[in-house]
Every structure is written in C-alpha cells, then in structure tokens.
PDB file of C-alpha atoms and ligand atoms in Angstrom:
ATOM      1  CA  MET A 510      -5.266  -6.616  22.498  1.00  0.00           C
ATOM      2  CA  ILE A 511      -5.925  -7.316  18.842  1.00  0.00           C
ATOM      3  CA  LYS A 512      -5.972  -4.079  16.814  1.00  0.00           C
ATOM      4  CA  LYS A 513      -8.804  -3.400  14.346  1.00  0.00           C
ATOM      5  CA  ALA A 514      -8.089  -1.976  10.906  1.00  0.00           C
ATOM      6  CA  ALA A 515     -10.910  -0.658   8.710  1.00  0.00           C
ATOM      7  CA  SER A 516      -9.499  -1.584   5.298  1.00  0.00           C
ATOM      8  CA  ILE A 517     -10.928   0.360   2.362  1.00  0.00           C
ATOM      9  CA  HIS A 518      -9.864  -1.513  -0.796  1.00  0.00           C
ATOM     10  CA  ASP A 519     -11.370  -3.504  -3.667  1.00  0.00           C
ATOM     11  CA  LEU A 520     -12.071  -7.209  -3.618  1.00  0.00           C
ATOM     12  CA  SER A 521     -10.697  -8.793  -6.803  1.00  0.00           C
ATOM     13  CA  GLY A 522     -11.650 -12.441  -7.187  1.00  0.00           C
ATOM     14  CA  VAL A 523      -8.550 -13.605  -9.061  1.00  0.00           C
ATOM     15  CA  GLY A 524      -4.970 -12.344  -9.223  1.00  0.00           C
ATOM     16  CA  ARG A 525      -3.953 -11.838  -5.574  1.00  0.00           C
ATOM     17  CA  CYS A 526      -4.211  -8.115  -4.900  1.00  0.00           C
ATOM     18  CA  SER A 527      -5.987  -5.741  -2.524  1.00  0.00           C
ATOM     19  CA  LEU A 528      -8.200  -7.430   0.067  1.00  0.00           C
ATOM     20  CA  THR A 529      -7.285 -10.975  -0.962  1.00  0.00           C
ATOM     21  CA  VAL A 530      -3.692 -10.295   0.111  1.00  0.00           C
ATOM     22  CA  ILE A 531      -4.312  -7.656   2.793  1.00  0.00           C
ATOM     23  CA  ILE A 532      -6.626  -9.850   4.864  1.00  0.00           C
ATOM     24  CA  PRO A 533      -4.274 -12.854   5.203  1.00  0.00           C
ATOM     25  CA  VAL A 534      -1.156 -10.704   5.687  1.00  0.00           C
ATOM     26  CA  LEU A 535      -2.610  -8.558   8.458  1.00  0.00           C
ATOM     27  CA  SER A 536      -4.365 -11.521  10.083  1.00  0.00           C
ATOM     28  CA  VAL A 537      -1.135 -13.501  10.367  1.00  0.00           C
ATOM     29  CA  MET A 538       0.493 -10.393  11.837  1.00  0.00           C
ATOM     30  CA  GLY A 539      -2.175 -10.298  14.563  1.00  0.00           C
ATOM     31  CA  VAL A 540      -4.369  -7.471  13.223  1.00  0.00           C
ATOM     32  CA  GLU A 541      -8.127  -7.833  12.721  1.00  0.00           C
ATOM     33  CA  VAL A 542      -9.059  -6.684   9.207  1.00  0.00           C
ATOM     34  CA  CYS A 543     -12.511  -5.105   8.850  1.00  0.00           C
ATOM     35  CA  PRO A 544     -12.943  -4.859   5.071  1.00  0.00           C
ATOM     36  CA  VAL A 545     -14.834  -1.960   3.528  1.00  0.00           C
ATOM     37  CA  PRO A 546     -14.877  -3.045  -0.137  1.00  0.00           C
ATOM     38  CA  THR A 547     -14.716  -0.158  -2.618  1.00  0.00           C
ATOM     39  CA  ALA A 548     -15.569  -2.385  -5.591  1.00  0.00           C
ATOM     40  CA  ILE A 549     -15.884  -6.024  -6.510  1.00  0.00           C
ATOM     41  CA  LEU A 550     -14.015  -7.236  -9.575  1.00  0.00           C
ATOM     42  CA  SER A 551     -13.834 -10.638 -11.215  1.00  0.00           C
ATOM     43  CA  THR A 552     -10.027 -10.189 -11.519  1.00  0.00           C
ATOM     44  CA  HIS A 553      -7.608  -7.289 -11.119  1.00  0.00           C
ATOM     45  CA  THR A 554      -7.208  -5.074 -14.176  1.00  0.00           C
ATOM     46  CA  GLY A 555      -3.659  -6.122 -15.074  1.00  0.00           C
ATOM     47  CA  GLY A 556      -3.822  -8.891 -17.662  1.00  0.00           C
ATOM     48  CA  PHE A 557      -7.178 -10.705 -17.692  1.00  0.00           C
ATOM     49  CA  GLY A 558      -8.913  -8.644 -20.405  1.00  0.00           C
ATOM     50  CA  GLU A 559     -12.353  -7.119 -19.786  1.00  0.00           C
ATOM     51  CA  VAL A 560     -13.238  -7.478 -16.119  1.00  0.00           C
ATOM     52  CA  GLU A 561     -16.636  -7.631 -14.414  1.00  0.00           C
ATOM     53  CA  MET A 562     -16.679  -4.767 -11.930  1.00  0.00           C
ATOM     54  CA  ARG A 563     -19.283  -3.471  -9.466  1.00  0.00           C
ATOM     55  CA  ASP A 564     -18.596  -0.075  -7.991  1.00  0.00           C
ATOM     56  CA  LEU A 565     -19.592   0.032  -4.298  1.00  0.00           C
ATOM     57  CA  THR A 566     -19.531   3.815  -3.860  1.00  0.00           C
ATOM     58  CA  ASP A 567     -23.071   3.704  -2.425  1.00  0.00           C
ATOM     59  CA  TYR A 568     -21.899   1.263   0.279  1.00  0.00           C
ATOM     60  CA  THR A 569     -18.948   3.024   1.963  1.00  0.00           C
ATOM     61  CA  LEU A 570     -20.762   5.789   3.883  1.00  0.00           C
ATOM     62  CA  PRO A 571     -23.736   3.642   4.992  1.00  0.00           C
ATOM     63  CA  ALA A 572     -21.209   1.124   6.361  1.00  0.00           C
ATOM     64  CA  LEU A 573     -19.491   3.960   8.265  1.00  0.00           C
ATOM     65  CA  SER A 574     -22.885   5.116   9.625  1.00  0.00           C
ATOM     66  CA  HIS A 575     -23.513   1.617  10.936  1.00  0.00           C
ATOM     67  CA  TYR A 576     -20.122   1.588  12.683  1.00  0.00           C
ATOM     68  CA  LYS A 577     -20.933   5.001  14.217  1.00  0.00           C
ATOM     69  CA  ARG A 578     -24.312   3.742  15.504  1.00  0.00           C
ATOM     70  CA  LEU A 579     -22.514   0.801  17.073  1.00  0.00           C
ATOM     71  CA  GLY A 580     -19.912   3.072  18.686  1.00  0.00           C
ATOM     72  CA  MET A 581     -17.339   0.907  16.912  1.00  0.00           C
ATOM     73  CA  GLU A 582     -13.716   2.046  17.281  1.00  0.00           C
ATOM     74  CA  PHE A 583     -10.856   1.357  14.883  1.00  0.00           C
ATOM     75  CA  ASP A 584      -7.129   1.511  15.624  1.00  0.00           C
ATOM     76  CA  CYS A 585      -6.259   1.962  11.987  1.00  0.00           C
ATOM     77  CA  ILE A 586      -7.921   3.214   8.792  1.00  0.00           C
ATOM     78  CA  TYR A 587      -6.098   1.871   5.751  1.00  0.00           C
ATOM     79  CA  SER A 588      -7.159   2.844   2.227  1.00  0.00           C
ATOM     80  CA  GLY A 589      -6.031   1.629  -1.201  1.00  0.00           C
ATOM     81  CA  PHE A 590      -7.750   1.139  -4.569  1.00  0.00           C
ATOM     82  CA  LEU A 591     -10.773   3.455  -4.908  1.00  0.00           C
ATOM     83  CA  ALA A 592     -13.462   3.070  -7.551  1.00  0.00           C
ATOM     84  CA  SER A 593     -14.664   6.695  -7.644  1.00  0.00           C
ATOM     85  CA  VAL A 594     -13.783  10.273  -6.738  1.00  0.00           C
ATOM     86  CA  GLU A 595     -16.571  10.242  -4.111  1.00  0.00           C
ATOM     87  CA  GLN A 596     -14.754   7.483  -2.258  1.00  0.00           C
ATOM     88  CA  VAL A 597     -11.922   9.952  -1.534  1.00  0.00           C
ATOM     89  CA  ASP A 598     -14.446  11.964   0.481  1.00  0.00           C
ATOM     90  CA  HIS A 599     -15.723   8.778   2.103  1.00  0.00           C
ATOM     91  CA  CYS A 600     -12.201   7.890   3.241  1.00  0.00           C
ATOM     92  CA  LEU A 601     -11.744  11.443   4.553  1.00  0.00           C
ATOM     93  CA  GLU A 602     -15.013  10.999   6.494  1.00  0.00           C
ATOM     94  CA  PHE A 603     -13.605   7.785   8.039  1.00  0.00           C
ATOM     95  CA  PHE A 604     -10.481   9.774   9.001  1.00  0.00           C
ATOM     96  CA  ARG A 605     -12.577  12.560  10.593  1.00  0.00           C
ATOM     97  CA  THR A 606     -14.710  10.028  12.474  1.00  0.00           C
ATOM     98  CA  TYR A 607     -11.657   8.266  13.945  1.00  0.00           C
ATOM     99  CA  PRO A 608      -9.138  11.076  14.511  1.00  0.00           C
ATOM    100  CA  SER A 609      -6.899   8.998  16.770  1.00  0.00           C
ATOM    101  CA  ALA A 610      -6.732   6.039  14.363  1.00  0.00           C
ATOM    102  CA  PHE A 611      -3.454   5.379  12.544  1.00  0.00           C
ATOM    103  CA  LYS A 612      -4.141   6.486   8.945  1.00  0.00           C
ATOM    104  CA  VAL A 613      -2.432   4.653   6.108  1.00  0.00           C
ATOM    105  CA  VAL A 614      -3.024   5.679   2.503  1.00  0.00           C
ATOM    106  CA  ASP A 615      -1.706   3.518  -0.291  1.00  0.00           C
ATOM    107  CA  PRO A 616      -2.404   5.905  -3.200  1.00  0.00           C
ATOM    108  CA  VAL A 617      -3.160   3.141  -5.725  1.00  0.00           C
ATOM    109  CA  MET A 618      -3.221   4.896  -9.111  1.00  0.00           C
ATOM    110  CA  ALA A 619      -0.508   3.632 -11.400  1.00  0.00           C
ATOM    111  CA  ASP A 620       2.584   1.505 -11.924  1.00  0.00           C
ATOM    112  CA  ASN A 621       5.514   1.269 -14.328  1.00  0.00           C
ATOM    113  CA  GLY A 622       5.020   4.859 -15.493  1.00  0.00           C
ATOM    114  CA  LYS A 623       1.348   4.400 -16.442  1.00  0.00           C
ATOM    115  CA  PRO A 624      -1.968   5.156 -14.647  1.00  0.00           C
ATOM    116  CA  TYR A 625      -4.363   2.203 -14.169  1.00  0.00           C
ATOM    117  CA  ARG A 626      -7.265   2.356 -16.597  1.00  0.00           C
ATOM    118  CA  THR A 627      -9.765   2.615 -13.712  1.00  0.00           C
ATOM    119  CA  CYS A 628      -8.059   5.712 -12.298  1.00  0.00           C
ATOM    120  CA  GLY A 629      -9.221   8.852 -14.124  1.00  0.00           C
ATOM    121  CA  GLU A 630      -7.711  12.324 -13.988  1.00  0.00           C
ATOM    122  CA  GLU A 631     -10.016  13.674 -11.250  1.00  0.00           C
ATOM    123  CA  LEU A 632      -9.370  10.661  -9.001  1.00  0.00           C
ATOM    124  CA  ARG A 633      -5.631  11.063  -9.538  1.00  0.00           C
ATOM    125  CA  ARG A 634      -5.915  14.727  -8.522  1.00  0.00           C
ATOM    126  CA  ARG A 635      -8.043  14.013  -5.425  1.00  0.00           C
ATOM    127  CA  MET A 636      -5.762  11.189  -4.247  1.00  0.00           C
ATOM    128  CA  LYS A 637      -3.393  13.982  -3.185  1.00  0.00           C
ATOM    129  CA  ASP A 638      -6.042  15.301  -0.732  1.00  0.00           C
ATOM    130  CA  LEU A 639      -6.263  11.848   0.796  1.00  0.00           C
ATOM    131  CA  ALA A 640      -2.470  11.515   1.011  1.00  0.00           C
ATOM    132  CA  ALA A 641      -2.395  14.899   2.764  1.00  0.00           C
ATOM    133  CA  ALA A 642      -4.619  13.569   5.570  1.00  0.00           C
ATOM    134  CA  ALA A 643      -2.618  10.360   6.168  1.00  0.00           C
ATOM    135  CA  ASP A 644      -0.010   9.469   8.775  1.00  0.00           C
ATOM    136  CA  VAL A 645       1.765   7.166   6.323  1.00  0.00           C
ATOM    137  CA  ILE A 646       1.686   6.945   2.520  1.00  0.00           C
ATOM    138  CA  THR A 647       3.201   4.155   0.413  1.00  0.00           C
ATOM    139  CA  PRO A 648       3.366   5.247  -3.247  1.00  0.00           C
ATOM    140  CA  ASN A 649       5.426   3.367  -5.814  1.00  0.00           C
ATOM    141  CA  THR A 650       7.780   5.571  -7.870  1.00  0.00           C
ATOM    142  CA  THR A 651       5.109   6.259 -10.534  1.00  0.00           C
ATOM    143  CA  GLU A 652       2.528   7.294  -7.917  1.00  0.00           C
ATOM    144  CA  ALA A 653       5.124   9.366  -6.041  1.00  0.00           C
ATOM    145  CA  ALA A 654       5.919  11.271  -9.249  1.00  0.00           C
ATOM    146  CA  MET A 655       2.204  11.823  -9.952  1.00  0.00           C
ATOM    147  CA  LEU A 656       1.525  13.112  -6.416  1.00  0.00           C
ATOM    148  CA  LEU A 657       4.340  15.616  -6.934  1.00  0.00           C
ATOM    149  CA  GLY A 658       2.976  16.760 -10.315  1.00  0.00           C
ATOM    150  CA  LEU A 659       5.903  15.193 -12.203  1.00  0.00           C
ATOM    151  CA  ASP A 660       5.722  13.054 -15.320  1.00  0.00           C
ATOM    152  CA  PRO A 661       4.496   9.545 -14.299  1.00  0.00           C
ATOM    153  CA  GLY A 662       7.548   8.072 -16.037  1.00  0.00           C
ATOM    154  CA  TYR A 663       9.967  10.106 -13.892  1.00  0.00           C
ATOM    155  CA  MET A 664      12.528   7.897 -12.156  1.00  0.00           C
ATOM    156  CA  PRO A 665      14.890   9.422  -9.588  1.00  0.00           C
ATOM    157  CA  SER A 666      18.503   8.791 -10.522  1.00  0.00           C
ATOM    158  CA  SER A 667      20.350   9.444  -7.261  1.00  0.00           C
ATOM    159  CA  HIS A 668      19.883   9.167  -3.510  1.00  0.00           C
ATOM    160  CA  SER A 669      19.501  12.916  -3.271  1.00  0.00           C
ATOM    161  CA  ASP A 670      16.660  12.836  -5.871  1.00  0.00           C
ATOM    162  CA  VAL A 671      14.886  10.196  -3.790  1.00  0.00           C
ATOM    163  CA  LYS A 672      15.367  12.141  -0.551  1.00  0.00           C
ATOM    164  CA  SER A 673      14.000  15.240  -2.218  1.00  0.00           C
ATOM    165  CA  MET A 674      10.898  13.317  -3.398  1.00  0.00           C
ATOM    166  CA  LEU A 675      10.379  11.880   0.094  1.00  0.00           C
ATOM    167  CA  SER A 676      10.594  15.228   1.856  1.00  0.00           C
ATOM    168  CA  ARG A 677       8.385  16.982  -0.729  1.00  0.00           C
ATOM    169  CA  LEU A 678       5.764  14.229  -0.330  1.00  0.00           C
ATOM    170  CA  SER A 679       5.909  14.590   3.434  1.00  0.00           C
ATOM    171  CA  SER A 680       5.370  18.336   3.156  1.00  0.00           C
ATOM    172  CA  ILE A 681       1.971  17.558   1.534  1.00  0.00           C
ATOM    173  CA  GLY A 682       0.947  16.227   4.995  1.00  0.00           C
ATOM    174  CA  PRO A 683       1.945  12.651   5.927  1.00  0.00           C
ATOM    175  CA  LYS A 684       4.536  12.307   8.708  1.00  0.00           C
ATOM    176  CA  THR A 685       5.927   9.138   7.148  1.00  0.00           C
ATOM    177  CA  VAL A 686       6.511   8.432   3.462  1.00  0.00           C
ATOM    178  CA  VAL A 687       7.716   5.195   1.905  1.00  0.00           C
ATOM    179  CA  ILE A 688       8.440   5.057  -1.837  1.00  0.00           C
ATOM    180  CA  THR A 689       8.526   1.497  -3.120  1.00  0.00           C
ATOM    181  CA  SER A 690      10.505  -0.001  -5.994  1.00  0.00           C
ATOM    182  CA  VAL A 691      13.108   2.667  -6.654  1.00  0.00           C
ATOM    183  CA  TYR A 692      15.426   1.553  -9.493  1.00  0.00           C
ATOM    184  CA  THR A 693      18.361   3.871 -10.033  1.00  0.00           C
ATOM    185  CA  GLY A 694      20.265   2.044 -12.729  1.00  0.00           C
ATOM    186  CA  THR A 695      22.325  -0.262 -10.552  1.00  0.00           C
ATOM    187  CA  GLU A 696      20.318  -0.235  -7.307  1.00  0.00           C
ATOM    188  CA  CYS A 697      16.836  -1.486  -6.309  1.00  0.00           C
ATOM    189  CA  TYR A 698      15.443  -0.380  -2.987  1.00  0.00           C
ATOM    190  CA  ASN A 699      12.502   0.841  -0.967  1.00  0.00           C
ATOM    191  CA  ALA A 700      13.036   4.280   0.546  1.00  0.00           C
ATOM    192  CA  GLY A 701      11.478   5.852   3.619  1.00  0.00           C
ATOM    193  CA  TYR A 702      11.364   9.140   5.496  1.00  0.00           C
ATOM    194  CA  ASP A 703      10.187   9.842   9.007  1.00  0.00           C
ATOM    195  CA  SER A 704       9.633  13.588   9.337  1.00  0.00           C
ATOM    196  CA  VAL A 705       9.436  13.349  13.143  1.00  0.00           C
ATOM    197  CA  THR A 706      13.026  12.094  13.442  1.00  0.00           C
ATOM    198  CA  GLY A 707      14.130  13.704  10.161  1.00  0.00           C
ATOM    199  CA  LYS A 708      15.725  10.384   9.152  1.00  0.00           C
ATOM    200  CA  TYR A 709      15.808   8.792   5.698  1.00  0.00           C
ATOM    201  CA  TRP A 710      16.084   5.022   5.256  1.00  0.00           C
ATOM    202  CA  LEU A 711      16.806   2.605   2.440  1.00  0.00           C
ATOM    203  CA  VAL A 712      16.162  -1.136   2.257  1.00  0.00           C
ATOM    204  CA  PRO A 713      17.790  -2.785  -0.763  1.00  0.00           C
ATOM    205  CA  PHE A 714      16.276  -5.824  -2.428  1.00  0.00           C
ATOM    206  CA  ASN A 715      17.206  -8.322  -5.091  1.00  0.00           C
ATOM    207  CA  ARG A 716      15.020  -8.001  -8.167  1.00  0.00           C
ATOM    208  CA  VAL A 717      13.800 -10.854 -10.371  1.00  0.00           C
ATOM    209  CA  SER A 718      12.911 -10.209 -14.026  1.00  0.00           C
ATOM    210  CA  ALA A 719       9.154 -10.387 -13.532  1.00  0.00           C
ATOM    211  CA  ASN A 720       6.552  -7.890 -12.356  1.00  0.00           C
ATOM    212  CA  TYR A 721       3.788  -9.272 -10.162  1.00  0.00           C
ATOM    213  CA  PRO A 722       0.516  -7.417  -9.585  1.00  0.00           C
ATOM    214  CA  GLY A 723      -0.330  -6.958  -5.909  1.00  0.00           C
ATOM    215  CA  THR A 724       3.306  -6.373  -4.899  1.00  0.00           C
ATOM    216  CA  GLY A 725       2.551  -2.859  -3.630  1.00  0.00           C
ATOM    217  CA  ASP A 726      -0.523  -4.112  -1.753  1.00  0.00           C
ATOM    218  CA  ILE A 727       1.513  -6.768   0.066  1.00  0.00           C
ATOM    219  CA  PHE A 728       4.244  -4.248   0.874  1.00  0.00           C
ATOM    220  CA  ALA A 729       1.790  -1.736   2.352  1.00  0.00           C
ATOM    221  CA  ALA A 730      -0.052  -4.440   4.311  1.00  0.00           C
ATOM    222  CA  VAL A 731       3.137  -5.812   5.929  1.00  0.00           C
ATOM    223  CA  LEU A 732       4.375  -2.274   6.633  1.00  0.00           C
ATOM    224  CA  THR A 733       1.039  -1.417   8.265  1.00  0.00           C
ATOM    225  CA  GLY A 734       1.045  -4.584  10.370  1.00  0.00           C
ATOM    226  CA  ALA A 735       4.621  -3.964  11.506  1.00  0.00           C
ATOM    227  CA  LEU A 736       4.014  -0.296  12.366  1.00  0.00           C
ATOM    228  CA  LEU A 737       0.846  -1.229  14.293  1.00  0.00           C
ATOM    229  CA  ASP A 738       2.993  -3.737  16.176  1.00  0.00           C
ATOM    230  CA  GLY A 739       5.355  -0.924  17.183  1.00  0.00           C
ATOM    231  CA  ASP A 740       8.239  -1.581  14.773  1.00  0.00           C
ATOM    232  CA  PRO A 741      10.334   1.501  14.007  1.00  0.00           C
ATOM    233  CA  LEU A 742      10.116   2.561  10.337  1.00  0.00           C
ATOM    234  CA  PRO A 743      13.358   0.951   9.041  1.00  0.00           C
ATOM    235  CA  LEU A 744      12.453  -2.408  10.607  1.00  0.00           C
ATOM    236  CA  ALA A 745       8.883  -2.230   9.280  1.00  0.00           C
ATOM    237  CA  MET A 746      10.273  -1.485   5.796  1.00  0.00           C
ATOM    238  CA  ASN A 747      12.791  -4.293   6.242  1.00  0.00           C
ATOM    239  CA  ARG A 748      10.048  -6.765   7.210  1.00  0.00           C
ATOM    240  CA  ALA A 749       7.931  -5.829   4.164  1.00  0.00           C
ATOM    241  CA  SER A 750      10.892  -5.957   1.753  1.00  0.00           C
ATOM    242  CA  ALA A 751      12.160  -9.279   3.136  1.00  0.00           C
ATOM    243  CA  PHE A 752       8.728 -10.909   2.934  1.00  0.00           C
ATOM    244  CA  LEU A 753       8.327  -9.754  -0.670  1.00  0.00           C
ATOM    245  CA  GLU A 754      11.771 -10.938  -1.687  1.00  0.00           C
ATOM    246  CA  TYR A 755      11.050 -14.346  -0.151  1.00  0.00           C
ATOM    247  CA  SER A 756       7.572 -14.748  -1.636  1.00  0.00           C
ATOM    248  CA  ILE A 757       8.494 -13.298  -5.054  1.00  0.00           C
ATOM    249  CA  LYS A 758      11.509 -15.606  -5.372  1.00  0.00           C
ATOM    250  CA  THR A 759       9.321 -18.555  -4.340  1.00  0.00           C
ATOM    251  CA  THR A 760       6.790 -17.574  -7.026  1.00  0.00           C
ATOM    252  CA  TYR A 761       9.423 -16.955  -9.710  1.00  0.00           C
ATOM    253  CA  ALA A 762      10.882 -20.411  -9.088  1.00  0.00           C
ATOM    254  CA  MET A 763       7.418 -21.942  -9.523  1.00  0.00           C
ATOM    255  CA  GLY A 764       7.101 -20.234 -12.907  1.00  0.00           C
ATOM    256  CA  THR A 765       3.417 -19.352 -12.567  1.00  0.00           C
ATOM    257  CA  PRO A 766       1.951 -16.679 -14.905  1.00  0.00           C
ATOM    258  CA  THR A 767       2.730 -13.220 -13.525  1.00  0.00           C
ATOM    259  CA  ARG A 768      -0.922 -12.118 -13.789  1.00  0.00           C
ATOM    260  CA  GLU A 769      -1.773 -14.687 -11.086  1.00  0.00           C
ATOM    261  CA  GLY A 770       0.196 -12.561  -8.626  1.00  0.00           C
ATOM    262  CA  ILE A 771       2.585 -13.591  -5.871  1.00  0.00           C
ATOM    263  CA  CYS A 772       2.073 -17.144  -4.560  1.00  0.00           C
ATOM    264  CA  PHE A 773       2.488 -15.976  -0.968  1.00  0.00           C
ATOM    265  CA  GLU A 774       0.206 -18.494   0.748  1.00  0.00           C
ATOM    266  CA  LYS A 775       2.898 -20.926   1.885  1.00  0.00           C
ATOM    267  CA  CYS A 776       5.240 -18.043   2.782  1.00  0.00           C
ATOM    268  CA  LEU A 777       2.907 -16.412   5.318  1.00  0.00           C
ATOM    269  CA  GLY A 778       4.598 -18.182   8.261  1.00  0.00           C
ATOM    270  CA  PHE A 779       7.551 -15.794   7.772  1.00  0.00           C
ATOM    271  CA  LEU A 780       5.382 -12.978   9.084  1.00  0.00           C
ATOM    272  CA  SER A 781       4.538 -14.707  12.340  1.00  0.00           C
ATOM    273  CA  GLU A 782       8.185 -15.500  13.117  1.00  0.00           C
ATOM    274  CA  ASP A 783       9.950 -13.165  15.496  1.00  0.00           C
ATOM    275  CA  ARG A 784      13.135 -12.981  13.438  1.00  0.00           C
ATOM    276  CA  SER A 785      15.578 -10.116  13.731  1.00  0.00           C
ATOM    277  CA  LEU A 786      16.197  -8.024  10.654  1.00  0.00           C
ATOM    278  CA  TYR A 787      19.130  -5.723   9.968  1.00  0.00           C
ATOM    279  CA  ASP A 788      19.179  -5.051   6.234  1.00  0.00           C
ATOM    280  CA  TYR A 789      18.306  -1.374   6.365  1.00  0.00           C
ATOM    281  CA  GLU A 790      20.711   1.454   5.618  1.00  0.00           C
ATOM    282  CA  VAL A 791      20.675   5.195   6.173  1.00  0.00           C
ATOM    283  CA  LEU A 792      19.695   6.963   2.932  1.00  0.00           C
TER     284      LEU A 792
HETATM  285  O1  LIG B 844      -2.515  -3.880  -6.944  1.00  0.00           O
HETATM  286  C1  LIG B 844      -3.176  -2.708  -7.237  1.00  0.00           C
HETATM  287  C2  LIG B 844      -4.553  -2.987  -7.785  1.00  0.00           C
HETATM  288  C3  LIG B 844      -5.617  -3.030  -6.920  1.00  0.00           C
HETATM  289  N1  LIG B 844      -6.872  -3.301  -7.331  1.00  0.00           N
HETATM  290  C4  LIG B 844      -7.117  -3.532  -8.640  1.00  0.00           C
HETATM  291  C5  LIG B 844      -6.096  -3.513  -9.570  1.00  0.00           C
HETATM  292  C6  LIG B 844      -4.775  -3.233  -9.131  1.00  0.00           C
HETATM  293  C7  LIG B 844      -3.680  -3.199 -10.102  1.00  0.00           C
HETATM  294  O2  LIG B 844      -3.789  -3.494 -11.256  1.00  0.00           O
HETATM  295  O3  LIG B 844      -6.358  -3.775 -10.853  1.00  0.00           O
HETATM  296  C8  LIG B 844      -8.507  -3.840  -9.063  1.00  0.00           C
END
C-alpha cells in the first residue's frame, strides 16, 4: 500500500525548498504527498530580495474540514515552514484529527544562528508546542538551541553536549529527535536519539564550503520517507545524510549559485535504489 502524507509546508516557486523538494523526494520513495500549502512565495527568503508572499492561514482548516467530510485518512502528518502563529493550532488540529498518524515536525525557524525574517517571536515560542506533540522532530542546531531556550548561536562542542541537547529535546515530547548539521570544530554530523531504545546515533558527513537553502527540508523528507518505509532510525538518518552528500557534491561541482538550492533532480534515483548503508556510529 502507498502511504499518504499530509504535508503542511510553503510552496516557494524558485530556490528548491519546502514542497518543491518534499514532493519529489517522498514520491520517489513511494509515499503519496498530499500538500497543504501554508503560504505561496515567489522564491524562498534566503537571497532573492523582496519576495511576493501570500499567507494561506485561511486555507489550512477548511482543507482539513474537507478531508474530514470525505473520511480521508492519512498515515503521516508532516509539518514545516508556517506562515502564522494560527497555523501552529491548525497543525495541532490535524494531529488531533489523525491520532494514529506518524507525526513529523520540522521546526523551520532559523539557520546559521539566525531566525528567518518570516518567523516572529510568538511563532518561535509556539513552535515548541508543536514539537511537543510530534513523534519525530528534525531541528538544525540553531533551531534545537532555540527550542531549548538557549542562544540561537549556541553550538555544542562535544558529543556529551549533543546527547544532552537530544535528550532534553525529547523530554519536551517527541520520542525521536534528530539534530542536523552539528559542527564541533573538527567533526560534521547529524545526530539522533530514540527515547524508546534509549540509543543515540551519529552519521558523519563530508562538508563542502557552501550553504544551500532547502538542505534541512530534503533531510527531513528523506528521513520521513525512510521511517515510513520501516527503516530503523540510524539507517533512515544514514539514507538522508548520504543523499544530501551526493546531491550537494553534485551541485557544488556544477558551481550553480547557492540561492538556487541543491540540484537534486538527477540524483533522485539514489532514493529508489535498495542499497545497503552502514555509515552510522553510536553517539
Ligand atoms: O528551507 C527552509 C525554508 C522554507 N520555506 C521558506 C524559506 C526557507 C528558508 O529560507 O525561506 C519560504
């Protein structure tokens, strides 16, 4: 059976983030994406100047009502970039309506130590309520620090710092926590914690000297697809990290402007291959 994922994210026309990467990634992994757009933007907000944006806050709940009238079921509810504080409540309403769905929250708020300009203080505060109701959250290090009430620029400097962040985030509510893009001086890795098994995991990756928007969206989408397919957490993290390393290195070699995002289109075949992965470590 093909699983259905209600995917609550923005649709940005240019720059390869949110729905424009989530839909192809999950589709190639055999998941049906049912988009619930939170906003429409001409481009993402990271490098194209003033964007045209339409907030779709008045759309989310009516769409949910329609799905309820239809008796529509979803296997997964997956949220990301939200355009308003009200949309936190709308996502929570989706969660309440589908209690047995697998709930993934990518708490899109910030990167590189700085909040996105569309994400105000109240939304940043309420994102914690949404994270609390999730099964899995996928913050980057900046978002992880913000969810824990730390300075957004905080960067953990040892494995024990990272493990402490992971377990404190899990105690907010989610059973599984993955922190992406941890850089501790010499190491780069994605770190995960499964509170059911009590195990911590690390997947190292090779960094290039460029930062592409949409990286976190691709990571969370591959992780979601892999977990829905039954992968254990370290293999799901491994699949997401390996796909990003492959597609980022392909993009870097092409030399395209970073604001255009990761040129992942010709790399998508990687996700439909049944290759074995073994690059994870115990954290
Ligand atoms: O990739 C996160 C993201 C999602 N959606 C929009 C963004 C960004 C990051 O800049 O601007 C609209």
